[in-house]
Amino acid sequence: MLTTQQIRNSIKNNKWLIILPALLIGFLAYFTQNILPGDYEAEAVLIVTSNDDEPITYNKLVLNEKLASVYSQFLESEDLFETVSEKIDPDWKSSMVSKNFDYDVNPQGGVISLTYKDSNEKRAEDTLKLISEEFRSYARDYLHMENIEYLQNVTVSEASKVRGIIFAVIGLIVGALLGILIIIIKDIISDKIECADDIRELDYEVLADLTKEKETELSKIKRKINTTSPSAVVGLSHLNKHAQNIDVATDLSYLLNGIEIKEKNEKDILNKINKLKADNPYILIEEDNFNSPISINLADYEDYKILLVGENTSKNTLLNAIKELDRLGIRLLGVIYYR
């Protein structure tokens, strides 16, 4: 289970996964709303006039609601767009008209608002006029309605950028949320250790997290070793390649009033251990790799080992290493995480 801290760290380390989707979706939203449709917007308003002086009743309102649904069907008809596109330009497809057209029906007032965007001012006006007239023609032919009139004739103005800006802002937010979702999914399925909590989730003790305040974390290791045994030989083995910037053995030997052994020759190390045991309660041996022959052989003389695990180490690698130590009968005190 991901913690809030892990999510925060992942977001901090993968900002580009948030910024890129946000910018991309925001730009696409602005492009499709403001740039692609064109710079000019034609508008017209139609009204369904009453043929009698009877007051508005519930039945009339229900009828108007039903008619509104029919109007919507007319205004979304593929036949309508094909007829208009052929009159505007025989080479045009119906989608060239439908993608830039929008409408709104107010059933209570009987008002129908029509808009059409285009990069050409004259074509925007002509196209919306054709759409309006085709709609009125459909109403006459199929509903026998002769009472649809212009409340506002077709007018053309520069298209408002406000809607595109609003969509762009929404796009930025949606893109950022999508980026966060991608990061969370990436962390869930990732096999990489990105923080100390990843090791704790595998149910192994983290003796210290050296990405935090070093002195405090080293004191935690000292406390753990002191309470485990009044004297001990401890092997500090790197899970992978020895990181040159990590020198935990030196620092711990100072805190424990112990001594550090760095020799690479097994025989020399064994001789030193035998000589130093009497005068030093704690002996720390720095080992390049837990799986090296010398590290495995020294386990006979060590009370336990500590594994040093770096960032981006595979979780599976850590699991296999601990299983191997257990198989070989090597006692593991815990894990130190570093970056």
Short mmCIF file of C-alpha atoms in Angstrom, two decimals:
data_model
loop_
_atom_site.label_atom_id
_atom_site.label_comp_id
_atom_site.label_asym_id
_atom_site.label_seq_id
_atom_site.Cartn_x
_atom_site.Cartn_y
_atom_site.Cartn_z
CA MET A 1 0.00 0.00 0.00
CA LEU A 2 1.44 3.37 -1.03
CA THR A 3 1.78 5.96 1.72
CA THR A 4 1.16 9.68 1.31
CA GLN A 5 4.87 10.29 1.82
CA GLN A 6 5.75 7.83 -0.95
CA ILE A 7 3.32 9.51 -3.34
CA ARG A 8 4.79 12.91 -2.43
CA ASN A 9 8.31 11.67 -3.08
CA SER A 10 7.29 10.08 -6.38
CA ILE A 11 5.61 13.30 -7.53
CA LYS A 12 8.73 15.26 -6.56
CA ASN A 13 10.97 12.87 -8.51
CA ASN A 14 8.67 12.59 -11.56
CA LYS A 15 7.41 16.14 -12.09
CA TRP A 16 7.71 15.75 -15.86
CA LEU A 17 5.01 13.05 -15.75
CA ILE A 18 2.63 15.70 -14.42
CA ILE A 19 3.82 18.70 -16.42
CA LEU A 20 3.83 17.02 -19.85
CA PRO A 21 0.25 15.58 -19.76
CA ALA A 22 -1.04 18.85 -18.27
CA LEU A 23 0.54 20.97 -21.01
CA LEU A 24 -0.45 18.53 -23.75
CA ILE A 25 -4.11 18.20 -22.76
CA GLY A 26 -4.36 21.92 -21.97
CA PHE A 27 -2.95 22.84 -25.39
CA LEU A 28 -5.18 20.33 -27.20
CA ALA A 29 -8.24 21.71 -25.40
CA TYR A 30 -7.33 25.28 -26.37
CA PHE A 31 -6.47 24.23 -29.93
CA THR A 32 -9.74 22.37 -30.52
CA GLN A 33 -11.85 25.12 -29.00
CA ASN A 34 -10.16 28.30 -30.23
CA ILE A 35 -7.71 27.63 -33.05
CA LEU A 36 -9.13 24.70 -35.02
CA PRO A 37 -12.73 25.98 -35.44
CA GLY A 38 -11.65 29.39 -36.73
CA ASP A 39 -11.56 33.05 -35.72
CA TYR A 40 -15.16 33.93 -36.63
CA GLU A 41 -18.39 32.88 -34.96
CA ALA A 42 -21.79 33.22 -36.62
CA GLU A 43 -24.83 33.34 -34.35
CA ALA A 44 -28.56 33.16 -34.97
CA VAL A 45 -31.57 32.76 -32.70
CA LEU A 46 -34.85 31.16 -33.80
CA ILE A 47 -38.12 31.24 -31.89
CA VAL A 48 -41.21 29.08 -32.10
CA THR A 49 -44.11 31.53 -32.11
CA SER A 50 -47.56 30.64 -30.77
CA ASN A 51 -50.46 30.18 -33.19
CA ASP A 52 -53.10 31.02 -30.59
CA ASP A 53 -53.70 33.26 -27.61
CA GLU A 54 -54.31 30.44 -25.16
CA PRO A 55 -52.37 30.63 -21.91
CA ILE A 56 -49.43 28.27 -21.32
CA THR A 57 -50.64 25.03 -19.72
CA TYR A 58 -48.92 21.94 -18.36
CA ASN A 59 -49.83 20.03 -21.53
CA LYS A 60 -48.21 22.71 -23.65
CA LEU A 61 -45.05 22.55 -21.58
CA VAL A 62 -44.91 18.76 -22.00
CA LEU A 63 -45.43 19.20 -25.76
CA ASN A 64 -42.65 21.78 -25.89
CA GLU A 65 -40.31 19.34 -24.10
CA LYS A 66 -41.09 16.66 -26.67
CA LEU A 67 -40.64 19.11 -29.55
CA ALA A 68 -37.26 20.16 -28.10
CA SER A 69 -36.12 16.56 -28.42
CA VAL A 70 -37.27 16.52 -32.04
CA TYR A 71 -35.47 19.80 -32.75
CA SER A 72 -32.27 18.28 -31.36
CA GLN A 73 -32.66 15.29 -33.65
CA PHE A 74 -33.07 17.61 -36.66
CA LEU A 75 -30.04 19.70 -35.66
CA GLU A 76 -27.88 16.59 -35.27
CA SER A 77 -29.11 14.97 -38.48
CA GLU A 78 -26.41 13.74 -40.85
CA ASP A 79 -28.70 14.57 -43.76
CA LEU A 80 -28.81 18.21 -42.68
CA PHE A 81 -25.02 18.50 -42.58
CA GLU A 82 -24.60 16.68 -45.90
CA THR A 83 -27.09 19.05 -47.60
CA VAL A 84 -25.37 22.13 -46.18
CA SER A 85 -21.83 20.92 -46.95
CA GLU A 86 -22.74 20.17 -50.58
CA LYS A 87 -24.09 23.72 -51.00
CA ILE A 88 -21.03 25.31 -49.38
CA ASP A 89 -18.44 23.19 -51.16
CA PRO A 90 -19.08 19.96 -53.09
CA ASP A 91 -15.72 18.62 -51.91
CA TRP A 92 -16.62 19.06 -48.25
CA LYS A 93 -17.64 16.16 -46.04
CA SER A 94 -20.55 16.60 -43.64
CA SER A 95 -18.12 16.44 -40.69
CA MET A 96 -16.53 19.70 -41.88
CA VAL A 97 -19.79 21.42 -40.94
CA SER A 98 -20.93 19.37 -37.94
CA LYS A 99 -17.64 19.71 -35.98
CA ASN A 100 -17.90 23.53 -35.95
CA PHE A 101 -21.64 23.74 -35.28
CA ASP A 102 -23.32 24.02 -31.89
CA TYR A 103 -26.82 24.73 -30.67
CA ASP A 104 -28.94 25.18 -27.56
CA VAL A 105 -32.69 24.57 -27.25
CA ASN A 106 -34.79 26.25 -24.56
CA PRO A 107 -38.04 24.24 -24.61
CA GLN A 108 -39.92 26.49 -22.17
CA GLY A 109 -39.30 29.64 -24.16
CA GLY A 110 -39.28 27.96 -27.56
CA VAL A 111 -35.92 29.59 -28.29
CA ILE A 112 -33.24 27.86 -30.40
CA SER A 113 -29.73 29.34 -30.40
CA LEU A 114 -27.40 28.36 -33.25
CA THR A 115 -23.64 29.00 -33.58
CA TYR A 116 -21.07 28.14 -36.21
CA LYS A 117 -17.32 28.84 -36.24
CA ASP A 118 -15.12 29.22 -39.31
CA SER A 119 -11.82 30.76 -40.32
CA ASN A 120 -13.62 32.66 -43.11
CA GLU A 121 -16.10 35.36 -42.03
CA LYS A 122 -18.37 35.17 -45.10
CA ARG A 123 -18.45 31.36 -45.08
CA ALA A 124 -19.37 31.34 -41.38
CA GLU A 125 -22.39 33.54 -42.14
CA ASP A 126 -23.49 31.59 -45.24
CA THR A 127 -23.13 28.22 -43.53
CA LEU A 128 -25.24 29.19 -40.53
CA LYS A 129 -27.92 30.70 -42.78
CA LEU A 130 -28.11 27.42 -44.68
CA ILE A 131 -28.31 25.42 -41.45
CA SER A 132 -31.09 27.70 -40.14
CA GLU A 133 -33.10 27.46 -43.33
CA GLU A 134 -32.66 23.71 -43.62
CA PHE A 135 -33.85 23.35 -40.04
CA ARG A 136 -36.93 25.47 -40.71
CA SER A 137 -37.57 23.41 -43.83
CA TYR A 138 -37.39 20.16 -41.83
CA ALA A 139 -39.87 21.59 -39.30
CA ARG A 140 -42.29 22.51 -42.10
CA ASP A 141 -41.97 19.20 -43.92
CA TYR A 142 -42.06 16.83 -40.97
CA LEU A 143 -43.88 18.72 -38.20
CA HIS A 144 -46.01 21.01 -40.40
CA MET A 145 -44.74 23.94 -38.36
CA GLU A 146 -44.78 27.29 -40.13
CA ASN A 147 -44.17 29.29 -36.98
CA ILE A 148 -40.37 29.14 -36.58
CA GLU A 149 -39.07 32.66 -37.08
CA TYR A 150 -35.82 34.55 -36.60
CA LEU A 151 -35.56 36.22 -33.21
CA GLN A 152 -32.05 37.29 -34.24
CA ASN A 153 -30.78 37.16 -37.78
CA VAL A 154 -27.36 35.68 -38.51
CA THR A 155 -24.58 37.89 -37.19
CA VAL A 156 -20.84 37.29 -37.33
CA SER A 157 -18.24 38.38 -34.79
CA GLU A 158 -14.76 37.39 -33.75
CA ALA A 159 -14.98 34.13 -31.84
CA SER A 160 -14.69 34.47 -28.08
CA LYS A 161 -11.56 32.95 -26.58
CA VAL A 162 -13.10 32.60 -23.13
CA ARG A 163 -14.50 29.11 -23.69
CA GLY A 164 -11.17 27.90 -25.06
CA ILE A 165 -9.32 29.34 -22.07
CA ILE A 166 -11.74 27.65 -19.66
CA PHE A 167 -11.30 24.34 -21.48
CA ALA A 168 -7.52 24.83 -21.46
CA VAL A 169 -7.51 25.36 -17.68
CA ILE A 170 -9.70 22.29 -17.23
CA GLY A 171 -7.32 20.42 -19.55
CA LEU A 172 -4.34 21.46 -17.43
CA ILE A 173 -6.06 20.18 -14.28
CA VAL A 174 -7.18 16.93 -15.93
CA GLY A 175 -3.68 16.44 -17.39
CA ALA A 176 -2.05 16.99 -14.00
CA LEU A 177 -4.45 14.53 -12.33
CA LEU A 178 -3.76 12.03 -15.11
CA GLY A 179 -0.02 12.48 -14.51
CA ILE A 180 -0.47 11.83 -10.78
CA LEU A 181 -2.51 8.71 -11.60
CA ILE A 182 0.26 7.50 -13.94
CA ILE A 183 2.83 8.04 -11.17
CA ILE A 184 0.73 6.09 -8.65
CA ILE A 185 0.18 3.20 -11.10
CA LYS A 186 3.90 3.29 -11.97
CA ASP A 187 4.81 3.02 -8.28
CA ILE A 188 2.33 0.20 -7.67
CA ILE A 189 3.68 -1.95 -10.51
CA SER A 190 7.32 -0.85 -10.19
CA ASP A 191 9.89 -3.30 -8.88
CA LYS A 192 12.29 -0.54 -7.86
CA ILE A 193 13.00 0.54 -4.28
CA GLU A 194 12.53 4.30 -4.21
CA CYS A 195 12.39 4.92 -0.47
CA ALA A 196 12.84 3.18 2.87
CA ASP A 197 9.10 2.52 3.14
CA ASP A 198 9.36 0.22 0.12
CA ILE A 199 11.64 -2.03 2.21
CA ARG A 200 9.35 -1.85 5.25
CA GLU A 201 6.44 -2.94 3.04
CA LEU A 202 8.41 -6.10 2.28
CA ASP A 203 8.30 -6.71 6.05
CA TYR A 204 12.03 -6.22 6.69
CA GLU A 205 13.46 -3.95 9.37
CA VAL A 206 15.06 -0.71 8.20
CA LEU A 207 17.80 0.07 10.70
CA ALA A 208 18.41 3.50 9.18
CA ASP A 209 17.30 5.70 6.30
CA LEU A 210 20.40 7.67 5.31
CA THR A 211 18.38 9.98 3.06
CA LYS A 212 17.35 11.65 6.33
CA GLU A 213 19.52 13.34 8.97
CA LYS A 214 22.60 11.12 9.10
CA GLU A 215 23.61 11.49 12.76
CA THR A 216 20.11 10.61 13.95
CA GLU A 217 19.90 7.58 11.69
CA LEU A 218 23.35 6.31 12.72
CA SER A 219 22.30 6.65 16.37
CA LYS A 220 19.35 4.35 15.62
CA ILE A 221 21.74 1.69 14.28
CA LYS A 222 23.97 2.09 17.37
CA ARG A 223 20.94 1.68 19.64
CA LYS A 224 19.81 -1.45 17.79
CA ILE A 225 23.26 -3.06 17.97
CA ASN A 226 23.72 -2.14 21.66
CA THR A 227 20.37 -3.60 22.69
CA THR A 228 20.90 -6.73 20.60
CA SER A 229 24.27 -7.66 22.03
CA PRO A 230 26.90 -6.09 24.37
CA SER A 231 29.59 -7.19 21.95
CA ALA A 232 29.48 -8.41 18.36
CA VAL A 233 31.24 -8.86 15.06
CA VAL A 234 29.08 -7.22 12.42
CA GLY A 235 29.44 -7.54 8.67
CA LEU A 236 28.16 -4.63 6.58
CA SER A 237 27.51 -5.99 3.12
CA HIS A 238 26.41 -4.04 0.06
CA LEU A 239 23.58 -5.66 -1.82
CA ASN A 240 24.98 -4.44 -5.11
CA LYS A 241 28.17 -2.66 -6.06
CA HIS A 242 29.87 -0.82 -3.22
CA ALA A 243 28.88 2.86 -3.24
CA GLN A 244 31.98 4.98 -2.77
CA ASN A 245 30.07 7.78 -1.01
CA ILE A 246 28.80 5.47 1.77
CA ASP A 247 31.10 4.78 4.70
CA VAL A 248 28.76 3.52 7.41
CA ALA A 249 31.27 1.14 9.00
CA THR A 250 33.69 3.98 9.88
CA ASP A 251 30.98 6.13 11.44
CA LEU A 252 29.46 3.25 13.40
CA SER A 253 32.76 2.03 14.74
CA TYR A 254 33.33 5.50 16.19
CA LEU A 255 29.87 5.64 17.80
CA LEU A 256 30.16 2.11 19.23
CA ASN A 257 33.70 2.58 20.49
CA GLY A 258 34.56 -0.31 18.25
CA ILE A 259 36.90 -0.85 15.34
CA GLU A 260 36.50 -1.20 11.61
CA ILE A 261 38.25 -3.78 9.40
CA LYS A 262 38.60 -3.12 5.68
CA GLU A 263 41.12 -5.67 4.50
CA LYS A 264 40.09 -7.62 1.42
CA ASN A 265 42.10 -10.72 2.29
CA GLU A 266 40.11 -13.26 4.32
CA LYS A 267 43.12 -14.59 6.22
CA ASP A 268 44.20 -11.12 7.31
CA ILE A 269 40.68 -10.34 8.49
CA LEU A 270 40.45 -13.53 10.55
CA ASN A 271 43.79 -12.78 12.21
CA LYS A 272 42.64 -9.26 13.05
CA ILE A 273 39.33 -10.45 14.49
CA ASN A 274 41.11 -12.85 16.86
CA LYS A 275 43.52 -10.14 18.04
CA LEU A 276 40.95 -7.36 18.41
CA LYS A 277 38.09 -9.22 20.09
CA ALA A 278 39.52 -8.93 23.57
CA ASP A 279 39.86 -5.14 23.54
CA ASN A 280 36.99 -4.09 21.28
CA PRO A 281 33.35 -4.90 22.06
CA TYR A 282 32.30 -4.25 18.50
CA ILE A 283 34.14 -5.13 15.31
CA LEU A 284 32.67 -3.93 12.01
CA ILE A 285 33.72 -5.49 8.73
CA GLU A 286 32.98 -3.62 5.53
CA GLU A 287 32.22 -6.04 2.69
CA ASP A 288 31.87 -5.10 -0.95
CA ASN A 289 29.13 -7.57 -1.80
CA PHE A 290 27.02 -9.90 0.31
CA ASN A 291 27.34 -12.65 -2.33
CA SER A 292 31.12 -12.61 -2.57
CA PRO A 293 33.11 -15.66 -1.34
CA ILE A 294 34.85 -13.64 1.37
CA SER A 295 31.56 -12.27 2.70
CA ILE A 296 30.00 -15.73 2.84
CA ASN A 297 33.05 -17.25 4.56
CA LEU A 298 33.30 -14.45 7.12
CA ALA A 299 29.75 -15.23 8.26
CA ASP A 300 31.26 -18.04 10.35
CA TYR A 301 32.94 -15.42 12.53
CA GLU A 302 30.23 -12.75 12.46
CA ASP A 303 27.27 -12.53 14.83
CA TYR A 304 25.10 -11.02 12.10
CA LYS A 305 25.14 -9.03 8.90
CA ILE A 306 23.60 -5.73 7.88
CA LEU A 307 22.62 -5.20 4.24
CA LEU A 308 23.20 -1.82 2.60
CA VAL A 309 20.57 -1.19 -0.07
CA GLY A 310 20.69 1.72 -2.53
CA GLU A 311 17.93 3.58 -4.34
CA ASN A 312 16.43 1.91 -7.45
CA THR A 313 17.54 -1.52 -6.33
CA SER A 314 15.10 -4.17 -7.49
CA LYS A 315 12.74 -5.39 -4.77
CA ASN A 316 13.10 -8.86 -6.17
CA THR A 317 16.89 -8.63 -5.82
CA LEU A 318 16.52 -7.72 -2.14
CA LEU A 319 14.03 -10.53 -1.51
CA ASN A 320 16.29 -13.08 -3.18
CA ALA A 321 19.32 -11.83 -1.23
CA ILE A 322 17.57 -12.17 2.12
CA LYS A 323 16.27 -15.62 1.19
CA GLU A 324 19.82 -16.64 0.27
CA LEU A 325 21.21 -15.37 3.58
CA ASP A 326 18.51 -17.30 5.40
CA ARG A 327 19.26 -20.44 3.37
CA LEU A 328 22.93 -20.18 4.29
CA GLY A 329 22.08 -19.72 7.98
CA ILE A 330 23.42 -16.16 8.07
CA ARG A 331 21.60 -13.97 10.58
CA LEU A 332 20.39 -10.61 9.21
CA LEU A 333 20.07 -7.77 11.71
CA GLY A 334 18.38 -5.41 9.28
CA VAL A 335 18.75 -3.14 6.26
CA ILE A 336 20.29 0.31 5.82
CA TYR A 337 18.81 2.36 2.98
CA TYR A 338 20.78 5.06 1.18
CA ARG A 339 20.52 7.18 -1.94
#
